[in-house]
Amino acid sequence: MEEKKLTYELIRAAVAGEPQAQEDILNYYDEYINSLATVEEEKEDGETIRYIDEDLKAQIQLSLLEATRKWRAI
């Protein structure tokens, strides 16, 4: 499996609004976003289930994309 990397060029492209670069940024952070969007729920029978709340994941992804617009290169 190819290691994902955040490069200066990728970040600049994402800040500029290039869709593929934004997708690459989301892919880079996908595992972390999944961990933030994972919910534990206890069923009536006492069993605990874990799942990724897709609505929460989408909100986190949108927040990340909005934040990239504020990134500045130094």
PDB file of N, CA, C and O in Angstrom:
ATOM      1  N   MET A   1       0.841  -1.183   0.000  1.00  0.00           N
ATOM      2  CA  MET A   1       0.000   0.000   0.000  1.00  0.00           C
ATOM      3  C   MET A   1       0.885   1.244   0.000  1.00  0.00           C
ATOM      4  O   MET A   1       1.849   1.334   0.749  1.00  0.00           O
ATOM      5  N   GLU A   2       0.545   2.202  -0.831  1.00  0.00           N
ATOM      6  CA  GLU A   2       1.326   3.440  -0.938  1.00  0.00           C
ATOM      7  C   GLU A   2       1.074   4.330   0.269  1.00  0.00           C
ATOM      8  O   GLU A   2      -0.059   4.521   0.696  1.00  0.00           O
ATOM      9  N   GLU A   3       2.175   4.861   0.828  1.00  0.00           N
ATOM     10  CA  GLU A   3       2.056   5.753   1.977  1.00  0.00           C
ATOM     11  C   GLU A   3       1.515   7.099   1.520  1.00  0.00           C
ATOM     12  O   GLU A   3       1.980   7.674   0.546  1.00  0.00           O
ATOM     13  N   LYS A   4       0.537   7.586   2.234  1.00  0.00           N
ATOM     14  CA  LYS A   4      -0.041   8.880   1.921  1.00  0.00           C
ATOM     15  C   LYS A   4       0.857   9.969   2.496  1.00  0.00           C
ATOM     16  O   LYS A   4       1.380   9.829   3.586  1.00  0.00           O
ATOM     17  N   LYS A   5       1.019  11.054   1.739  1.00  0.00           N
ATOM     18  CA  LYS A   5       1.849  12.154   2.207  1.00  0.00           C
ATOM     19  C   LYS A   5       1.151  13.478   1.948  1.00  0.00           C
ATOM     20  O   LYS A   5       0.466  13.649   0.948  1.00  0.00           O
ATOM     21  N   LEU A   6       1.342  14.393   2.876  1.00  0.00           N
ATOM     22  CA  LEU A   6       0.892  15.770   2.672  1.00  0.00           C
ATOM     23  C   LEU A   6       2.107  16.548   2.193  1.00  0.00           C
ATOM     24  O   LEU A   6       3.051  16.735   2.936  1.00  0.00           O
ATOM     25  N   THR A   7       2.074  16.977   0.971  1.00  0.00           N
ATOM     26  CA  THR A   7       3.178  17.755   0.435  1.00  0.00           C
ATOM     27  C   THR A   7       2.775  19.227   0.366  1.00  0.00           C
ATOM     28  O   THR A   7       1.589  19.570   0.392  1.00  0.00           O
ATOM     29  N   TYR A   8       3.775  20.062   0.249  1.00  0.00           N
ATOM     30  CA  TYR A   8       3.527  21.496   0.109  1.00  0.00           C
ATOM     31  C   TYR A   8       2.651  21.756  -1.116  1.00  0.00           C
ATOM     32  O   TYR A   8       1.711  22.544  -1.063  1.00  0.00           O
ATOM     33  N   GLU A   9       2.955  21.088  -2.213  1.00  0.00           N
ATOM     34  CA  GLU A   9       2.202  21.280  -3.455  1.00  0.00           C
ATOM     35  C   GLU A   9       0.747  20.855  -3.287  1.00  0.00           C
ATOM     36  O   GLU A   9      -0.164  21.516  -3.784  1.00  0.00           O
ATOM     37  N   LEU A  10       0.537  19.734  -2.591  1.00  0.00           N
ATOM     38  CA  LEU A  10      -0.822  19.256  -2.362  1.00  0.00           C
ATOM     39  C   LEU A  10      -1.609  20.256  -1.518  1.00  0.00           C
ATOM     40  O   LEU A  10      -2.756  20.582  -1.826  1.00  0.00           O
ATOM     41  N   ILE A  11      -0.993  20.759  -0.476  1.00  0.00           N
ATOM     42  CA  ILE A  11      -1.668  21.723   0.395  1.00  0.00           C
ATOM     43  C   ILE A  11      -1.986  23.000  -0.371  1.00  0.00           C
ATOM     44  O   ILE A  11      -3.097  23.523  -0.280  1.00  0.00           O
ATOM     45  N   ARG A  12      -1.033  23.497  -1.167  1.00  0.00           N
ATOM     46  CA  ARG A  12      -1.289  24.708  -1.969  1.00  0.00           C
ATOM     47  C   ARG A  12      -2.449  24.488  -2.926  1.00  0.00           C
ATOM     48  O   ARG A  12      -3.299  25.366  -3.097  1.00  0.00           O
ATOM     49  N   ALA A  13      -2.499  23.329  -3.565  1.00  0.00           N
ATOM     50  CA  ALA A  13      -3.578  23.026  -4.503  1.00  0.00           C
ATOM     51  C   ALA A  13      -4.920  22.957  -3.779  1.00  0.00           C
ATOM     52  O   ALA A  13      -5.938  23.449  -4.283  1.00  0.00           O
ATOM     53  N   ALA A  14      -4.939  22.361  -2.599  1.00  0.00           N
ATOM     54  CA  ALA A  14      -6.184  22.270  -1.825  1.00  0.00           C
ATOM     55  C   ALA A  14      -6.653  23.655  -1.393  1.00  0.00           C
ATOM     56  O   ALA A  14      -7.846  23.963  -1.464  1.00  0.00           O
ATOM     57  N   VAL A  15      -5.720  24.489  -0.971  1.00  0.00           N
ATOM     58  CA  VAL A  15      -6.059  25.858  -0.570  1.00  0.00           C
ATOM     59  C   VAL A  15      -6.630  26.622  -1.757  1.00  0.00           C
ATOM     60  O   VAL A  15      -7.561  27.420  -1.611  1.00  0.00           O
ATOM     61  N   ALA A  16      -6.099  26.344  -2.953  1.00  0.00           N
ATOM     62  CA  ALA A  16      -6.577  26.998  -4.170  1.00  0.00           C
ATOM     63  C   ALA A  16      -7.929  26.452  -4.629  1.00  0.00           C
ATOM     64  O   ALA A  16      -8.522  26.974  -5.564  1.00  0.00           O
ATOM     65  N   GLY A  17      -8.413  25.392  -3.972  1.00  0.00           N
ATOM     66  CA  GLY A  17      -9.735  24.855  -4.286  1.00  0.00           C
ATOM     67  C   GLY A  17      -9.757  23.765  -5.331  1.00  0.00           C
ATOM     68  O   GLY A  17     -10.823  23.421  -5.846  1.00  0.00           O
ATOM     69  N   GLU A  18      -8.604  23.185  -5.645  1.00  0.00           N
ATOM     70  CA  GLU A  18      -8.571  22.111  -6.632  1.00  0.00           C
ATOM     71  C   GLU A  18      -9.231  20.858  -6.053  1.00  0.00           C
ATOM     72  O   GLU A  18      -8.802  20.344  -5.013  1.00  0.00           O
ATOM     73  N   PRO A  19     -10.281  20.367  -6.709  1.00  0.00           N
ATOM     74  CA  PRO A  19     -11.053  19.238  -6.169  1.00  0.00           C
ATOM     75  C   PRO A  19     -10.235  17.979  -5.875  1.00  0.00           C
ATOM     76  O   PRO A  19     -10.434  17.349  -4.840  1.00  0.00           O
ATOM     77  N   GLN A  20      -9.308  17.605  -6.779  1.00  0.00           N
ATOM     78  CA  GLN A  20      -8.526  16.391  -6.541  1.00  0.00           C
ATOM     79  C   GLN A  20      -7.631  16.545  -5.320  1.00  0.00           C
ATOM     80  O   GLN A  20      -7.478  15.617  -4.529  1.00  0.00           O
ATOM     81  N   ALA A  21      -7.071  17.720  -5.141  1.00  0.00           N
ATOM     82  CA  ALA A  21      -6.224  17.970  -3.973  1.00  0.00           C
ATOM     83  C   ALA A  21      -7.052  17.919  -2.694  1.00  0.00           C
ATOM     84  O   ALA A  21      -6.610  17.359  -1.685  1.00  0.00           O
ATOM     85  N   GLN A  22      -8.247  18.475  -2.738  1.00  0.00           N
ATOM     86  CA  GLN A  22      -9.126  18.419  -1.569  1.00  0.00           C
ATOM     87  C   GLN A  22      -9.481  16.975  -1.245  1.00  0.00           C
ATOM     88  O   GLN A  22      -9.493  16.570  -0.076  1.00  0.00           O
ATOM     89  N   GLU A  23      -9.752  16.182  -2.273  1.00  0.00           N
ATOM     90  CA  GLU A  23     -10.052  14.759  -2.074  1.00  0.00           C
ATOM     91  C   GLU A  23      -8.854  14.044  -1.466  1.00  0.00           C
ATOM     92  O   GLU A  23      -9.005  13.212  -0.567  1.00  0.00           O
ATOM     93  N   ASP A  24      -7.656  14.379  -1.932  1.00  0.00           N
ATOM     94  CA  ASP A  24      -6.441  13.771  -1.382  1.00  0.00           C
ATOM     95  C   ASP A  24      -6.253  14.137   0.090  1.00  0.00           C
ATOM     96  O   ASP A  24      -5.830  13.300   0.888  1.00  0.00           O
ATOM     97  N   ILE A  25      -6.567  15.371   0.453  1.00  0.00           N
ATOM     98  CA  ILE A  25      -6.489  15.798   1.854  1.00  0.00           C
ATOM     99  C   ILE A  25      -7.481  14.985   2.692  1.00  0.00           C
ATOM    100  O   ILE A  25      -7.147  14.473   3.763  1.00  0.00           O
ATOM    101  N   LEU A  26      -8.707  14.839   2.198  1.00  0.00           N
ATOM    102  CA  LEU A  26      -9.707  14.054   2.921  1.00  0.00           C
ATOM    103  C   LEU A  26      -9.262  12.600   3.063  1.00  0.00           C
ATOM    104  O   LEU A  26      -9.439  11.994   4.125  1.00  0.00           O
ATOM    105  N   ASN A  27      -8.683  12.043   2.013  1.00  0.00           N
ATOM    106  CA  ASN A  27      -8.194  10.665   2.079  1.00  0.00           C
ATOM    107  C   ASN A  27      -7.059  10.527   3.089  1.00  0.00           C
ATOM    108  O   ASN A  27      -6.975   9.524   3.794  1.00  0.00           O
ATOM    109  N   TYR A  28      -6.191  11.535   3.150  1.00  0.00           N
ATOM    110  CA  TYR A  28      -5.080  11.501   4.096  1.00  0.00           C
ATOM    111  C   TYR A  28      -5.593  11.409   5.536  1.00  0.00           C
ATOM    112  O   TYR A  28      -5.045  10.672   6.360  1.00  0.00           O
ATOM    113  N   TYR A  29      -6.640  12.152   5.836  1.00  0.00           N
ATOM    114  CA  TYR A  29      -7.184  12.201   7.191  1.00  0.00           C
ATOM    115  C   TYR A  29      -8.346  11.223   7.420  1.00  0.00           C
ATOM    116  O   TYR A  29      -8.961  11.238   8.485  1.00  0.00           O
ATOM    117  N   ASP A  30      -8.631  10.357   6.471  1.00  0.00           N
ATOM    118  CA  ASP A  30      -9.816   9.499   6.548  1.00  0.00           C
ATOM    119  C   ASP A  30      -9.851   8.618   7.807  1.00  0.00           C
ATOM    120  O   ASP A  30     -10.876   8.552   8.479  1.00  0.00           O
ATOM    121  N   GLU A  31      -8.759   7.960   8.127  1.00  0.00           N
ATOM    122  CA  GLU A  31      -8.760   7.086   9.317  1.00  0.00           C
ATOM    123  C   GLU A  31      -9.016   7.895  10.585  1.00  0.00           C
ATOM    124  O   GLU A  31      -9.760   7.462  11.470  1.00  0.00           O
ATOM    125  N   TYR A  32      -8.397   9.057  10.674  1.00  0.00           N
ATOM    126  CA  TYR A  32      -8.581   9.911  11.849  1.00  0.00           C
ATOM    127  C   TYR A  32     -10.027  10.407  11.926  1.00  0.00           C
ATOM    128  O   TYR A  32     -10.647  10.371  13.001  1.00  0.00           O
ATOM    129  N   ILE A  33     -10.561  10.830  10.801  1.00  0.00           N
ATOM    130  CA  ILE A  33     -11.955  11.293  10.774  1.00  0.00           C
ATOM    131  C   ILE A  33     -12.893  10.155  11.160  1.00  0.00           C
ATOM    132  O   ILE A  33     -13.845  10.360  11.921  1.00  0.00           O
ATOM    133  N   ASN A  34     -12.627   8.957  10.667  1.00  0.00           N
ATOM    134  CA  ASN A  34     -13.454   7.802  11.047  1.00  0.00           C
ATOM    135  C   ASN A  34     -13.423   7.568  12.550  1.00  0.00           C
ATOM    136  O   ASN A  34     -14.442   7.253  13.160  1.00  0.00           O
ATOM    137  N   SER A  35     -12.244   7.736  13.156  1.00  0.00           N
ATOM    138  CA  SER A  35     -12.159   7.523  14.606  1.00  0.00           C
ATOM    139  C   SER A  35     -12.960   8.589  15.354  1.00  0.00           C
ATOM    140  O   SER A  35     -13.587   8.296  16.374  1.00  0.00           O
ATOM    141  N   LEU A  36     -12.952   9.820  14.840  1.00  0.00           N
ATOM    142  CA  LEU A  36     -13.734  10.881  15.480  1.00  0.00           C
ATOM    143  C   LEU A  36     -15.241  10.669  15.299  1.00  0.00           C
ATOM    144  O   LEU A  36     -16.027  11.074  16.154  1.00  0.00           O
ATOM    145  N   ALA A  37     -15.629  10.062  14.194  1.00  0.00           N
ATOM    146  CA  ALA A  37     -17.045   9.881  13.886  1.00  0.00           C
ATOM    147  C   ALA A  37     -17.594   8.532  14.342  1.00  0.00           C
ATOM    148  O   ALA A  37     -18.753   8.212  14.089  1.00  0.00           O
ATOM    149  N   THR A  38     -16.772   7.741  15.050  1.00  0.00           N
ATOM    150  CA  THR A  38     -17.225   6.442  15.534  1.00  0.00           C
ATOM    151  C   THR A  38     -18.069   6.617  16.793  1.00  0.00           C
ATOM    152  O   THR A  38     -17.688   7.320  17.723  1.00  0.00           O
ATOM    153  N   VAL A  39     -19.219   5.980  16.775  1.00  0.00           N
ATOM    154  CA  VAL A  39     -20.191   6.093  17.858  1.00  0.00           C
ATOM    155  C   VAL A  39     -20.409   4.711  18.465  1.00  0.00           C
ATOM    156  O   VAL A  39     -20.463   3.711  17.750  1.00  0.00           O
ATOM    157  N   GLU A  40     -20.510   4.673  19.779  1.00  0.00           N
ATOM    158  CA  GLU A  40     -20.879   3.427  20.466  1.00  0.00           C
ATOM    159  C   GLU A  40     -22.320   3.564  20.932  1.00  0.00           C
ATOM    160  O   GLU A  40     -22.694   4.590  21.503  1.00  0.00           O
ATOM    161  N   GLU A  41     -23.072   2.526  20.696  1.00  0.00           N
ATOM    162  CA  GLU A  41     -24.480   2.545  21.073  1.00  0.00           C
ATOM    163  C   GLU A  41     -24.831   1.220  21.736  1.00  0.00           C
ATOM    164  O   GLU A  41     -24.458   0.156  21.253  1.00  0.00           O
ATOM    165  N   GLU A  42     -25.522   1.303  22.856  1.00  0.00           N
ATOM    166  CA  GLU A  42     -25.922   0.093  23.553  1.00  0.00           C
ATOM    167  C   GLU A  42     -27.340  -0.263  23.144  1.00  0.00           C
ATOM    168  O   GLU A  42     -28.259   0.554  23.244  1.00  0.00           O
ATOM    169  N   LYS A  43     -27.494  -1.507  22.680  1.00  0.00           N
ATOM    170  CA  LYS A  43     -28.817  -1.973  22.271  1.00  0.00           C
ATOM    171  C   LYS A  43     -29.602  -2.402  23.508  1.00  0.00           C
ATOM    172  O   LYS A  43     -29.061  -2.510  24.602  1.00  0.00           O
ATOM    173  N   GLU A  44     -30.870  -2.654  23.312  1.00  0.00           N
ATOM    174  CA  GLU A  44     -31.750  -3.049  24.428  1.00  0.00           C
ATOM    175  C   GLU A  44     -31.290  -4.329  25.113  1.00  0.00           C
ATOM    176  O   GLU A  44     -31.480  -4.495  26.307  1.00  0.00           O
ATOM    177  N   ASP A  45     -30.672  -5.232  24.343  1.00  0.00           N
ATOM    178  CA  ASP A  45     -30.228  -6.498  24.925  1.00  0.00           C
ATOM    179  C   ASP A  45     -28.864  -6.377  25.626  1.00  0.00           C
ATOM    180  O   ASP A  45     -28.308  -7.350  26.101  1.00  0.00           O
ATOM    181  N   GLY A  46     -28.321  -5.156  25.699  1.00  0.00           N
ATOM    182  CA  GLY A  46     -27.067  -4.925  26.387  1.00  0.00           C
ATOM    183  C   GLY A  46     -25.846  -4.985  25.492  1.00  0.00           C
ATOM    184  O   GLY A  46     -24.744  -4.653  25.916  1.00  0.00           O
ATOM    185  N   GLU A  47     -26.038  -5.417  24.260  1.00  0.00           N
ATOM    186  CA  GLU A  47     -24.918  -5.485  23.329  1.00  0.00           C
ATOM    187  C   GLU A  47     -24.519  -4.064  22.903  1.00  0.00           C
ATOM    188  O   GLU A  47     -25.358  -3.217  22.644  1.00  0.00           O
ATOM    189  N   THR A  48     -23.226  -3.829  22.872  1.00  0.00           N
ATOM    190  CA  THR A  48     -22.712  -2.539  22.432  1.00  0.00           C
ATOM    191  C   THR A  48     -22.234  -2.665  20.994  1.00  0.00           C
ATOM    192  O   THR A  48     -21.480  -3.575  20.665  1.00  0.00           O
ATOM    193  N   ILE A  49     -22.713  -1.762  20.167  1.00  0.00           N
ATOM    194  CA  ILE A  49     -22.276  -1.763  18.773  1.00  0.00           C
ATOM    195  C   ILE A  49     -21.526  -0.461  18.491  1.00  0.00           C
ATOM    196  O   ILE A  49     -21.798   0.572  19.091  1.00  0.00           O
ATOM    197  N   ARG A  50     -20.563  -0.554  17.604  1.00  0.00           N
ATOM    198  CA  ARG A  50     -19.790   0.613  17.179  1.00  0.00           C
ATOM    199  C   ARG A  50     -20.001   0.781  15.680  1.00  0.00           C
ATOM    200  O   ARG A  50     -19.969  -0.192  14.937  1.00  0.00           O
ATOM    201  N   TYR A  51     -20.174   2.014  15.273  1.00  0.00           N
ATOM    202  CA  TYR A  51     -20.334   2.286  13.854  1.00  0.00           C
ATOM    203  C   TYR A  51     -19.906   3.715  13.565  1.00  0.00           C
ATOM    204  O   TYR A  51     -19.806   4.550  14.469  1.00  0.00           O
ATOM    205  N   ILE A  52     -19.643   3.973  12.314  1.00  0.00           N
ATOM    206  CA  ILE A  52     -19.276   5.322  11.897  1.00  0.00           C
ATOM    207  C   ILE A  52     -20.554   6.068  11.555  1.00  0.00           C
ATOM    208  O   ILE A  52     -21.324   5.641  10.697  1.00  0.00           O
ATOM    209  N   ASP A  53     -20.769   7.163  12.255  1.00  0.00           N
ATOM    210  CA  ASP A  53     -21.925   8.027  11.994  1.00  0.00           C
ATOM    211  C   ASP A  53     -21.598   8.835  10.733  1.00  0.00           C
ATOM    212  O   ASP A  53     -20.777   9.747  10.758  1.00  0.00           O
ATOM    213  N   GLU A  54     -22.214   8.462   9.620  1.00  0.00           N
ATOM    214  CA  GLU A  54     -21.897   9.074   8.332  1.00  0.00           C
ATOM    215  C   GLU A  54     -22.237  10.567   8.288  1.00  0.00           C
ATOM    216  O   GLU A  54     -21.546  11.344   7.618  1.00  0.00           O
ATOM    217  N   ASP A  55     -23.285  10.981   8.994  1.00  0.00           N
ATOM    218  CA  ASP A  55     -23.620  12.406   9.042  1.00  0.00           C
ATOM    219  C   ASP A  55     -22.537  13.190   9.775  1.00  0.00           C
ATOM    220  O   ASP A  55     -22.120  14.265   9.337  1.00  0.00           O
ATOM    221  N   LEU A  56     -22.078  12.652  10.888  1.00  0.00           N
ATOM    222  CA  LEU A  56     -21.009  13.289  11.653  1.00  0.00           C
ATOM    223  C   LEU A  56     -19.720  13.331  10.833  1.00  0.00           C
ATOM    224  O   LEU A  56     -19.016  14.342  10.810  1.00  0.00           O
ATOM    225  N   LYS A  57     -19.421  12.233  10.139  1.00  0.00           N
ATOM    226  CA  LYS A  57     -18.231  12.181   9.295  1.00  0.00           C
ATOM    227  C   LYS A  57     -18.289  13.264   8.225  1.00  0.00           C
ATOM    228  O   LYS A  57     -17.302  13.966   7.982  1.00  0.00           O
ATOM    229  N   ALA A  58     -19.446  13.429   7.597  1.00  0.00           N
ATOM    230  CA  ALA A  58     -19.602  14.448   6.563  1.00  0.00           C
ATOM    231  C   ALA A  58     -19.409  15.851   7.138  1.00  0.00           C
ATOM    232  O   ALA A  58     -18.793  16.713   6.494  1.00  0.00           O
ATOM    233  N   GLN A  59     -19.899  16.086   8.351  1.00  0.00           N
ATOM    234  CA  GLN A  59     -19.716  17.389   8.993  1.00  0.00           C
ATOM    235  C   GLN A  59     -18.238  17.665   9.266  1.00  0.00           C
ATOM    236  O   GLN A  59     -17.749  18.782   9.061  1.00  0.00           O
ATOM    237  N   ILE A  60     -17.520  16.647   9.722  1.00  0.00           N
ATOM    238  CA  ILE A  60     -16.091  16.799  10.000  1.00  0.00           C
ATOM    239  C   ILE A  60     -15.330  17.063   8.701  1.00  0.00           C
ATOM    240  O   ILE A  60     -14.465  17.938   8.644  1.00  0.00           O
ATOM    241  N   GLN A  61     -15.672  16.315   7.651  1.00  0.00           N
ATOM    242  CA  GLN A  61     -15.011  16.518   6.366  1.00  0.00           C
ATOM    243  C   GLN A  61     -15.259  17.931   5.834  1.00  0.00           C
ATOM    244  O   GLN A  61     -14.343  18.587   5.339  1.00  0.00           O
ATOM    245  N   LEU A  62     -16.493  18.400   5.951  1.00  0.00           N
ATOM    246  CA  LEU A  62     -16.829  19.750   5.499  1.00  0.00           C
ATOM    247  C   LEU A  62     -16.050  20.791   6.301  1.00  0.00           C
ATOM    248  O   LEU A  62     -15.519  21.749   5.735  1.00  0.00           O
ATOM    249  N   SER A  63     -15.948  20.585   7.595  1.00  0.00           N
ATOM    250  CA  SER A  63     -15.184  21.506   8.441  1.00  0.00           C
ATOM    251  C   SER A  63     -13.717  21.535   8.030  1.00  0.00           C
ATOM    252  O   SER A  63     -13.096  22.601   8.000  1.00  0.00           O
ATOM    253  N   LEU A  64     -13.171  20.388   7.701  1.00  0.00           N
ATOM    254  CA  LEU A  64     -11.778  20.319   7.258  1.00  0.00           C
ATOM    255  C   LEU A  64     -11.598  21.075   5.947  1.00  0.00           C
ATOM    256  O   LEU A  64     -10.658  21.855   5.787  1.00  0.00           O
ATOM    257  N   LEU A  65     -12.505  20.874   4.999  1.00  0.00           N
ATOM    258  CA  LEU A  65     -12.406  21.578   3.721  1.00  0.00           C
ATOM    259  C   LEU A  65     -12.545  23.086   3.909  1.00  0.00           C
ATOM    260  O   LEU A  65     -11.837  23.866   3.263  1.00  0.00           O
ATOM    261  N   GLU A  66     -13.433  23.500   4.786  1.00  0.00           N
ATOM    262  CA  GLU A  66     -13.585  24.934   5.062  1.00  0.00           C
ATOM    263  C   GLU A  66     -12.318  25.492   5.711  1.00  0.00           C
ATOM    264  O   GLU A  66     -11.904  26.612   5.425  1.00  0.00           O
ATOM    265  N   ALA A  67     -11.704  24.703   6.562  1.00  0.00           N
ATOM    266  CA  ALA A  67     -10.482  25.149   7.240  1.00  0.00           C
ATOM    267  C   ALA A  67      -9.315  25.273   6.265  1.00  0.00           C
ATOM    268  O   ALA A  67      -8.458  26.138   6.439  1.00  0.00           O
ATOM    269  N   THR A  68      -9.286  24.438   5.228  1.00  0.00           N
ATOM    270  CA  THR A  68      -8.166  24.508   4.275  1.00  0.00           C
ATOM    271  C   THR A  68      -8.129  25.866   3.577  1.00  0.00           C
ATOM    272  O   THR A  68      -7.060  26.334   3.196  1.00  0.00           O
ATOM    273  N   ARG A  69      -9.259  26.497   3.435  1.00  0.00           N
ATOM    274  CA  ARG A  69      -9.302  27.821   2.805  1.00  0.00           C
ATOM    275  C   ARG A  69      -8.567  28.868   3.641  1.00  0.00           C
ATOM    276  O   ARG A  69      -8.159  29.900   3.120  1.00  0.00           O
ATOM    277  N   LYS A  70      -8.396  28.597   4.924  1.00  0.00           N
ATOM    278  CA  LYS A  70      -7.735  29.536   5.823  1.00  0.00           C
ATOM    279  C   LYS A  70      -6.242  29.246   5.996  1.00  0.00           C
ATOM    280  O   LYS A  70      -5.542  30.024   6.615  1.00  0.00           O
ATOM    281  N   TRP A  71      -5.773  28.109   5.471  1.00  0.00           N
ATOM    282  CA  TRP A  71      -4.370  27.758   5.594  1.00  0.00           C
ATOM    283  C   TRP A  71      -3.530  28.760   4.833  1.00  0.00           C
ATOM    284  O   TRP A  71      -3.882  29.191   3.735  1.00  0.00           O
ATOM    285  N   ARG A  72      -2.404  29.111   5.378  1.00  0.00           N
ATOM    286  CA  ARG A  72      -1.485  30.043   4.730  1.00  0.00           C
ATOM    287  C   ARG A  72      -0.102  29.413   4.677  1.00  0.00           C
ATOM    288  O   ARG A  72       0.365  28.827   5.655  1.00  0.00           O
ATOM    289  N   ALA A  73       0.542  29.562   3.547  1.00  0.00           N
ATOM    290  CA  ALA A  73       1.915  29.058   3.397  1.00  0.00           C
ATOM    291  C   ALA A  73       2.880  30.074   4.034  1.00  0.00           C
ATOM    292  O   ALA A  73       2.682  31.270   3.924  1.00  0.00           O
ATOM    293  N   ILE A  74       3.874  29.546   4.688  1.00  0.00           N
ATOM    294  CA  ILE A  74       4.871  30.423   5.311  1.00  0.00           C
ATOM    295  C   ILE A  74       6.167  30.345   4.533  1.00  0.00           C
ATOM    296  O   ILE A  74       6.554  29.342   4.067  1.00  0.00           O
TER     297      ILE A  74
END
